Coordinates of C-alpha atoms (C1' of nucleotides) and ligand atoms in Angstrom, one line a residue:
Chain B
M1 CA 38.8 40.8 67.5
I2 CA 37.8 44.0 65.8
T3 CA 39.6 47.1 67.0
K4 CA 38.2 50.6 67.0
H5 CA 40.3 51.5 64.1
T6 CA 38.5 48.9 62.0
D7 CA 35.2 49.7 63.6
Y8 CA 35.4 53.5 62.9
A9 CA 36.6 52.8 59.4
I10 CA 33.6 50.6 58.7
R11 CA 31.2 53.2 60.1
A12 CA 32.7 56.0 58.1
L13 CA 32.7 53.9 54.9
C14 CA 29.1 52.9 55.5
E15 CA 28.1 56.5 56.0
M16 CA 29.8 57.5 52.8
A17 CA 28.3 54.6 50.9
R18 CA 24.8 55.3 52.1
N19 CA 24.8 58.9 50.9
K20 CA 26.8 58.3 47.8
Q21 CA 23.8 58.9 45.5
S22 CA 23.5 62.6 46.6
R23 CA 27.1 63.4 47.1
E24 CA 30.5 61.9 46.7
L25 CA 32.8 64.1 48.7
F26 CA 32.9 64.1 52.5
P27 CA 35.2 66.2 54.6
V28 CA 36.4 64.6 57.8
A29 CA 34.8 67.2 60.0
E30 CA 31.4 66.3 58.9
L31 CA 31.8 62.6 59.2
A32 CA 33.4 62.9 62.6
E33 CA 30.6 64.9 63.9
K34 CA 27.8 62.7 62.5
L35 CA 29.4 59.5 63.7
K36 CA 30.7 61.0 67.0
I37 CA 34.3 59.9 66.3
P38 CA 37.2 62.2 67.5
R39 CA 38.0 64.2 64.5
P40 CA 41.9 64.0 64.4
F41 CA 41.7 60.2 64.9
L42 CA 39.2 59.7 62.2
R43 CA 41.3 61.9 59.9
K44 CA 44.3 59.6 60.5
L45 CA 42.2 56.6 59.7
L46 CA 40.9 58.0 56.5
Q47 CA 44.4 59.1 55.4
I48 CA 45.5 55.5 55.8
L49 CA 42.5 54.3 53.8
N50 CA 43.5 56.8 51.1
N51 CA 47.0 55.4 51.0
K52 CA 45.6 51.9 50.6
G53 CA 43.4 53.0 47.8
V54 CA 40.1 52.4 49.6
L55 CA 39.4 56.1 49.6
K56 CA 40.4 58.9 47.4
S57 CA 41.2 62.3 48.8
Y58 CA 41.0 65.8 47.5
K59 CA 42.8 68.6 49.1
G60 CA 42.0 72.2 49.5
Q61 CA 38.9 74.1 50.1
G62 CA 35.8 72.0 49.3
G63 CA 37.9 68.9 49.4
G64 CA 37.4 65.7 51.4
F65 CA 37.3 62.0 50.9
K66 CA 35.3 59.8 48.5
L67 CA 35.1 56.1 48.0
G68 CA 37.9 54.7 45.9
R69 CA 35.7 51.9 44.6
P70 CA 32.1 50.7 44.8
P71 CA 30.9 49.5 48.2
Q72 CA 30.4 46.0 46.8
R73 CA 34.2 45.8 46.4
I74 CA 35.2 47.0 49.8
F75 CA 35.7 44.0 52.0
V76 CA 35.6 44.1 55.7
V77 CA 38.4 41.5 55.8
D78 CA 40.7 43.9 53.9
L79 CA 39.9 46.7 56.5
I80 CA 40.9 44.3 59.2
R81 CA 44.1 43.6 57.5
I82 CA 44.9 47.2 57.0
F83 CA 44.3 48.2 60.6
Q84 CA 45.2 45.1 62.5
G85 CA 47.9 43.7 60.3
P86 CA 47.8 40.5 58.2
F87 CA 46.4 37.4 59.8
K88 CA 49.7 35.7 60.5
I89 CA 50.1 32.3 62.0
D90 CA 52.8 31.5 59.4
K91 CA 55.3 30.6 62.0
C92 CA 54.6 28.3 64.8
V93 CA 52.0 29.6 67.2
L94 CA 54.0 28.2 70.0
S95 CA 57.7 29.0 70.2
K96 CA 59.5 26.0 68.9
D97 CA 60.5 23.1 71.1
V98 CA 57.0 22.1 72.1
C99 CA 56.3 20.9 68.8
P100 CA 57.6 17.8 67.2
D101 CA 57.8 19.2 63.7
V102 CA 56.2 22.3 62.3
R103 CA 54.7 20.3 59.5
T104 CA 53.0 17.6 61.6
C105 CA 51.9 19.4 64.7
L106 CA 48.3 18.9 65.4
L107 CA 47.8 22.2 67.2
R108 CA 49.3 24.2 64.5
K109 CA 47.3 22.4 61.8
K110 CA 44.1 23.2 63.7
V111 CA 45.0 26.8 64.2
V112 CA 45.8 27.3 60.6
A113 CA 42.6 25.6 59.5
I114 CA 40.6 27.7 61.9
E115 CA 42.2 30.8 60.5
K116 CA 41.4 29.8 56.9
H117 CA 37.8 29.2 57.9
M118 CA 37.6 32.6 59.6
I119 CA 38.9 34.4 56.6
S120 CA 36.7 32.6 54.2
E121 CA 33.6 33.4 56.3
L122 CA 34.5 37.0 56.5
K123 CA 35.5 37.3 52.9
S124 CA 32.0 37.7 51.7
I125 CA 31.2 40.7 53.9
T126 CA 31.4 44.1 52.2
I127 CA 30.4 47.6 53.1
A128 CA 27.5 47.1 50.7
S129 CA 26.3 44.0 52.4
L130 CA 26.4 45.6 55.8
L131 CA 24.5 48.5 54.4
S132 CA 21.8 46.4 52.9
M133 CA 21.1 44.9 56.3
K134 CA 20.7 48.4 57.6
D135 CA 18.3 49.4 54.9
K136 CA 16.0 46.5 55.5
S137 CA 15.7 47.0 59.2
Chain J
M1 CA 45.9 34.3 69.3
I2 CA 48.0 32.3 71.8
T3 CA 50.0 34.3 74.3
K4 CA 53.3 33.3 75.9
H5 CA 51.5 32.4 79.1
T6 CA 49.5 29.7 77.4
D7 CA 52.5 28.7 75.2
Y8 CA 54.8 28.2 78.1
A9 CA 52.2 26.4 80.1
I10 CA 51.6 24.0 77.2
R11 CA 55.3 23.3 76.9
A12 CA 55.8 22.7 80.6
L13 CA 52.8 20.4 80.7
C14 CA 54.0 18.5 77.7
E15 CA 57.4 18.0 79.2
M16 CA 55.9 16.7 82.4
A17 CA 53.5 14.4 80.6
R18 CA 56.2 13.0 78.4
N19 CA 58.4 12.0 81.4
K20 CA 55.6 10.9 83.6
Q21 CA 56.4 7.2 83.4
S22 CA 59.8 7.7 85.1
R23 CA 58.9 10.4 87.5
E24 CA 56.0 12.5 88.6
L25 CA 57.5 15.4 90.5
F26 CA 59.2 18.3 88.7
P27 CA 60.7 21.4 90.4
V28 CA 60.3 24.6 88.5
A29 CA 64.1 25.1 88.3
E30 CA 64.5 22.0 86.2
L31 CA 61.6 22.7 83.8
A32 CA 62.7 26.3 83.4
E33 CA 66.2 25.3 82.4
K34 CA 65.2 22.5 80.0
L35 CA 62.5 24.6 78.3
K36 CA 64.5 27.9 78.4
I37 CA 61.7 29.8 80.1
P38 CA 62.6 32.5 82.7
R39 CA 62.3 30.7 86.0
P40 CA 60.3 33.2 88.1
F41 CA 57.8 33.6 85.2
L42 CA 57.3 29.9 84.8
R43 CA 56.9 29.5 88.5
K44 CA 54.1 32.0 88.5
L45 CA 52.4 30.2 85.7
L46 CA 52.6 26.8 87.4
Q47 CA 51.3 28.3 90.6
I48 CA 48.3 29.5 88.7
L49 CA 47.8 26.0 87.2
N50 CA 48.0 24.6 90.7
N51 CA 45.3 26.9 91.9
K52 CA 43.1 25.8 88.9
G53 CA 43.7 22.2 89.7
V54 CA 45.6 21.4 86.5
L55 CA 48.7 20.8 88.5
K56 CA 49.3 19.7 92.1
S57 CA 52.2 21.2 94.0
Y58 CA 54.3 19.8 96.8
K59 CA 56.3 22.2 99.0
G60 CA 59.6 21.7 100.8
Q61 CA 62.8 20.1 99.8
G62 CA 62.3 17.5 97.1
G63 CA 59.0 19.1 96.2
G64 CA 57.7 20.4 92.9
F65 CA 54.7 20.1 90.6
K66 CA 53.0 17.1 89.1
L67 CA 50.1 16.7 86.8
G68 CA 46.7 17.1 88.5
R69 CA 45.0 14.7 86.1
P70 CA 46.0 12.6 83.1
P71 CA 47.2 14.4 80.0
Q72 CA 44.2 13.1 78.1
R73 CA 42.0 15.3 80.3
I74 CA 44.1 18.5 80.0
F75 CA 42.5 20.5 77.2
V76 CA 44.4 23.3 75.5
V77 CA 41.2 25.3 75.3
D78 CA 41.0 25.3 79.1
L79 CA 44.6 26.6 79.3
I80 CA 43.6 29.4 77.0
R81 CA 40.7 30.3 79.1
I82 CA 42.9 30.3 82.3
F83 CA 45.5 32.6 80.9
Q84 CA 43.7 34.6 78.3
G85 CA 40.3 34.8 80.0
P86 CA 37.0 33.6 78.5
F87 CA 36.3 34.0 74.8
K88 CA 34.0 37.0 74.9
I89 CA 32.2 38.5 72.1
D90 CA 28.9 38.9 73.9
K91 CA 28.4 42.5 73.2
C92 CA 28.5 44.0 69.8
V93 CA 31.9 43.8 68.0
L94 CA 31.3 47.2 66.6
S95 CA 30.2 50.0 68.9
K96 CA 26.5 50.6 68.2
D97 CA 25.4 53.0 65.5
V98 CA 26.9 51.0 62.6
C99 CA 24.6 48.2 63.0
P100 CA 20.9 48.2 62.2
D101 CA 20.0 45.9 65.0
V102 CA 22.2 43.8 67.1
R103 CA 19.9 40.8 66.4
T104 CA 20.1 41.0 62.6
C105 CA 23.5 42.4 61.9
L106 CA 25.3 40.2 59.4
L107 CA 28.8 40.9 60.6
R108 CA 28.0 40.2 64.2
K109 CA 26.3 36.9 63.2
K110 CA 29.4 35.8 61.3
V111 CA 31.8 36.7 64.1
V112 CA 29.8 34.8 66.7
A113 CA 29.6 31.8 64.4
I114 CA 33.3 31.9 63.7
E115 CA 34.0 32.0 67.4
K116 CA 31.8 28.9 68.0
H117 CA 33.6 27.1 65.3
M118 CA 36.9 28.0 66.7
I119 CA 36.1 26.7 70.2
S120 CA 34.7 23.5 68.9
E121 CA 37.7 22.8 66.8
L122 CA 40.1 23.5 69.7
K123 CA 38.0 21.5 72.1
S124 CA 39.4 18.2 71.1
I125 CA 43.1 19.0 71.6
T126 CA 44.7 17.9 74.8
I127 CA 48.2 17.7 76.1
A128 CA 48.1 14.0 75.3
S129 CA 47.2 14.6 71.7
L130 CA 50.0 17.1 71.3
L131 CA 52.4 14.6 72.8
S132 CA 51.4 11.8 70.6
M133 CA 52.3 13.8 67.5
K134 CA 55.6 14.5 69.0
D135 CA 56.4 10.8 69.6
K136 CA 55.5 9.8 66.1
S137 CA 57.8 12.3 64.5
Chain A
dC1 C1' 47.8 86.8 45.2
dC2 C1' 46.2 86.1 49.6
dT3 C1' 43.5 83.6 52.8
dG4 C1' 41.1 79.9 54.7
dA5 C1' 39.5 75.3 54.4
dA6 C1' 40.9 71.1 53.6
dT7 C1' 44.3 66.9 53.5
dG8 C1' 49.6 64.8 54.1
dA9 C1' 52.9 63.3 57.2
dT10 C1' 54.6 62.4 61.4
dA11 C1' 55.8 62.8 66.1
dC12 C1' 53.9 62.5 70.4
dC13 C1' 51.0 61.2 74.6
dA14 C1' 47.8 58.1 77.6
dC15 C1' 46.2 53.9 78.8
dA16 C1' 45.7 48.8 79.0
dT17 C1' 47.5 44.4 78.4
dT18 C1' 51.2 41.3 78.3
dA19 C1' 55.7 39.8 79.8
dG20 C1' 58.7 39.3 83.3
dT21 C1' 61.1 40.3 88.1
dA22 C1' 61.7 40.6 93.1
dT23 C1' 60.6 39.6 97.7
dC24 C1' 59.1 37.7 101.7
dA25 C1' 56.6 34.1 103.9
dT26 C1' 55.6 29.1 104.5
dT27 C1' 56.4 24.3 104.1
dT28 C1' 59.3 20.1 104.5
dG29 C1' 63.1 16.6 103.9
dT30 C1' 67.6 15.7 105.8
Chain U
dA1 C1' 68.8 24.2 112.1
dC2 C1' 69.1 24.5 107.3
dA3 C1' 68.4 24.4 102.6
dA4 C1' 65.2 23.5 98.9
dA5 C1' 61.2 24.0 97.4
dT6 C1' 56.4 26.5 96.7
dG7 C1' 52.6 30.5 98.1
dA8 C1' 51.4 35.0 97.6
dT9 C1' 51.9 39.4 96.0
dA10 C1' 53.8 43.7 94.6
dC11 C1' 56.5 45.7 91.3
dT12 C1' 58.8 46.9 86.7
dA13 C1' 59.3 46.7 81.6
dA14 C1' 57.7 46.2 76.9
dT15 C1' 54.2 46.3 73.7
dG16 C1' 49.8 47.6 71.5
dT17 C1' 45.8 50.4 71.1
dG18 C1' 43.5 54.7 71.2
dG19 C1' 44.0 59.4 70.6
dT20 C1' 46.2 64.3 70.1
dA21 C1' 49.1 67.9 68.2
dT22 C1' 51.7 70.2 64.8
dC23 C1' 53.5 71.8 60.7
dA24 C1' 53.6 71.4 55.8
dT25 C1' 51.0 71.2 51.4
dT26 C1' 47.2 71.9 48.3
dC27 C1' 43.7 74.5 46.2
dA28 C1' 39.0 77.2 45.6
dG29 C1' 37.4 81.8 45.9
dG30 C1' 37.4 86.6 46.6
Ligands
FES201 S1 52.2 24.6 67.5 FE1 53.9 25.1 66.3 S2 54.7 23.2 65.4 FE2 53.1 22.8 66.9
FES202 S1 28.4 44.3 64.5 FE1 27.3 44.7 66.2 S2 25.1 44.8 65.6 FE2 26.4 44.6 63.9

DNA sequence: CCTGAATGATACCACATTAGTATCATTTGT
DNA sequence: ACAAATGATACTAATGTGGTATCATTCAGG
């Protein structure tokens, strides 16, 4: 359900969010070591997050990545979408023919409803909310 | 969410259930042609269903497969389990370290709850219920 | 202005899972 | 005996995920 791409991204973002009082800029090398994620892999992930606007990057010596917006506004569901593609059950979950009519099929209706429920449940979770759990523990 | 294995199985079972008044026994060749599923592939799937008791097979000339129990008692969720393995989010969805404590983590709680909801929603769908939609349309 | 530390972009490799094929053995009706 | 069917199983192909490698670009600091 959640791949390593998403997993690592969440971890890196949490790490940055937690230390964001003291510093804003984090080079990949440092994060990779602290979180024990393969450096080139994490780098690719952060580059993607940069392209999506979740992070902002600074090149050159002393550069690195910083959060593109406050942790309260970074939603886990968006990270899932970025790394695992959009939730898509637009078209028939089964390949035609089984179903009487795409508009009336029971199975399809259920699946779509389940997906909506899933998304709405996940929607409230942000990097900030994950972090707050961590602090309390 | 639903693989072709499950998809094809559902389709074949629906086809058999729909015609079950007139005949009980269906050879793979016929189903494969009617549903446009590669014959050897469908054959493998039906063999699996036979081993799981969903179908009953008859060898030799004039043989084929028939439903192992009434369509009201063939649940889609069971087919998913047969072809896609058990739903398993037992262990942490993220790999350690992110989470404060496996018992308190918000994300994990949500994911587990979502999965439960999913299963309970799917539980009520049977081959018969899919078919009844089809007839009405 | 040169160098080194950092990201940007992209192509590539390794592995697992899913999808599908091929083959030979066994059963059974005619 | 023969042909039509499944049983079992090994194999191949396509896809997705996880990860590496490389070269180009930017930029701070001496
Ligand atoms: S599952 Fe697609 S129309 Fe029914
Ligand atoms: S997601 Fe596993 S403990 Fe939080």
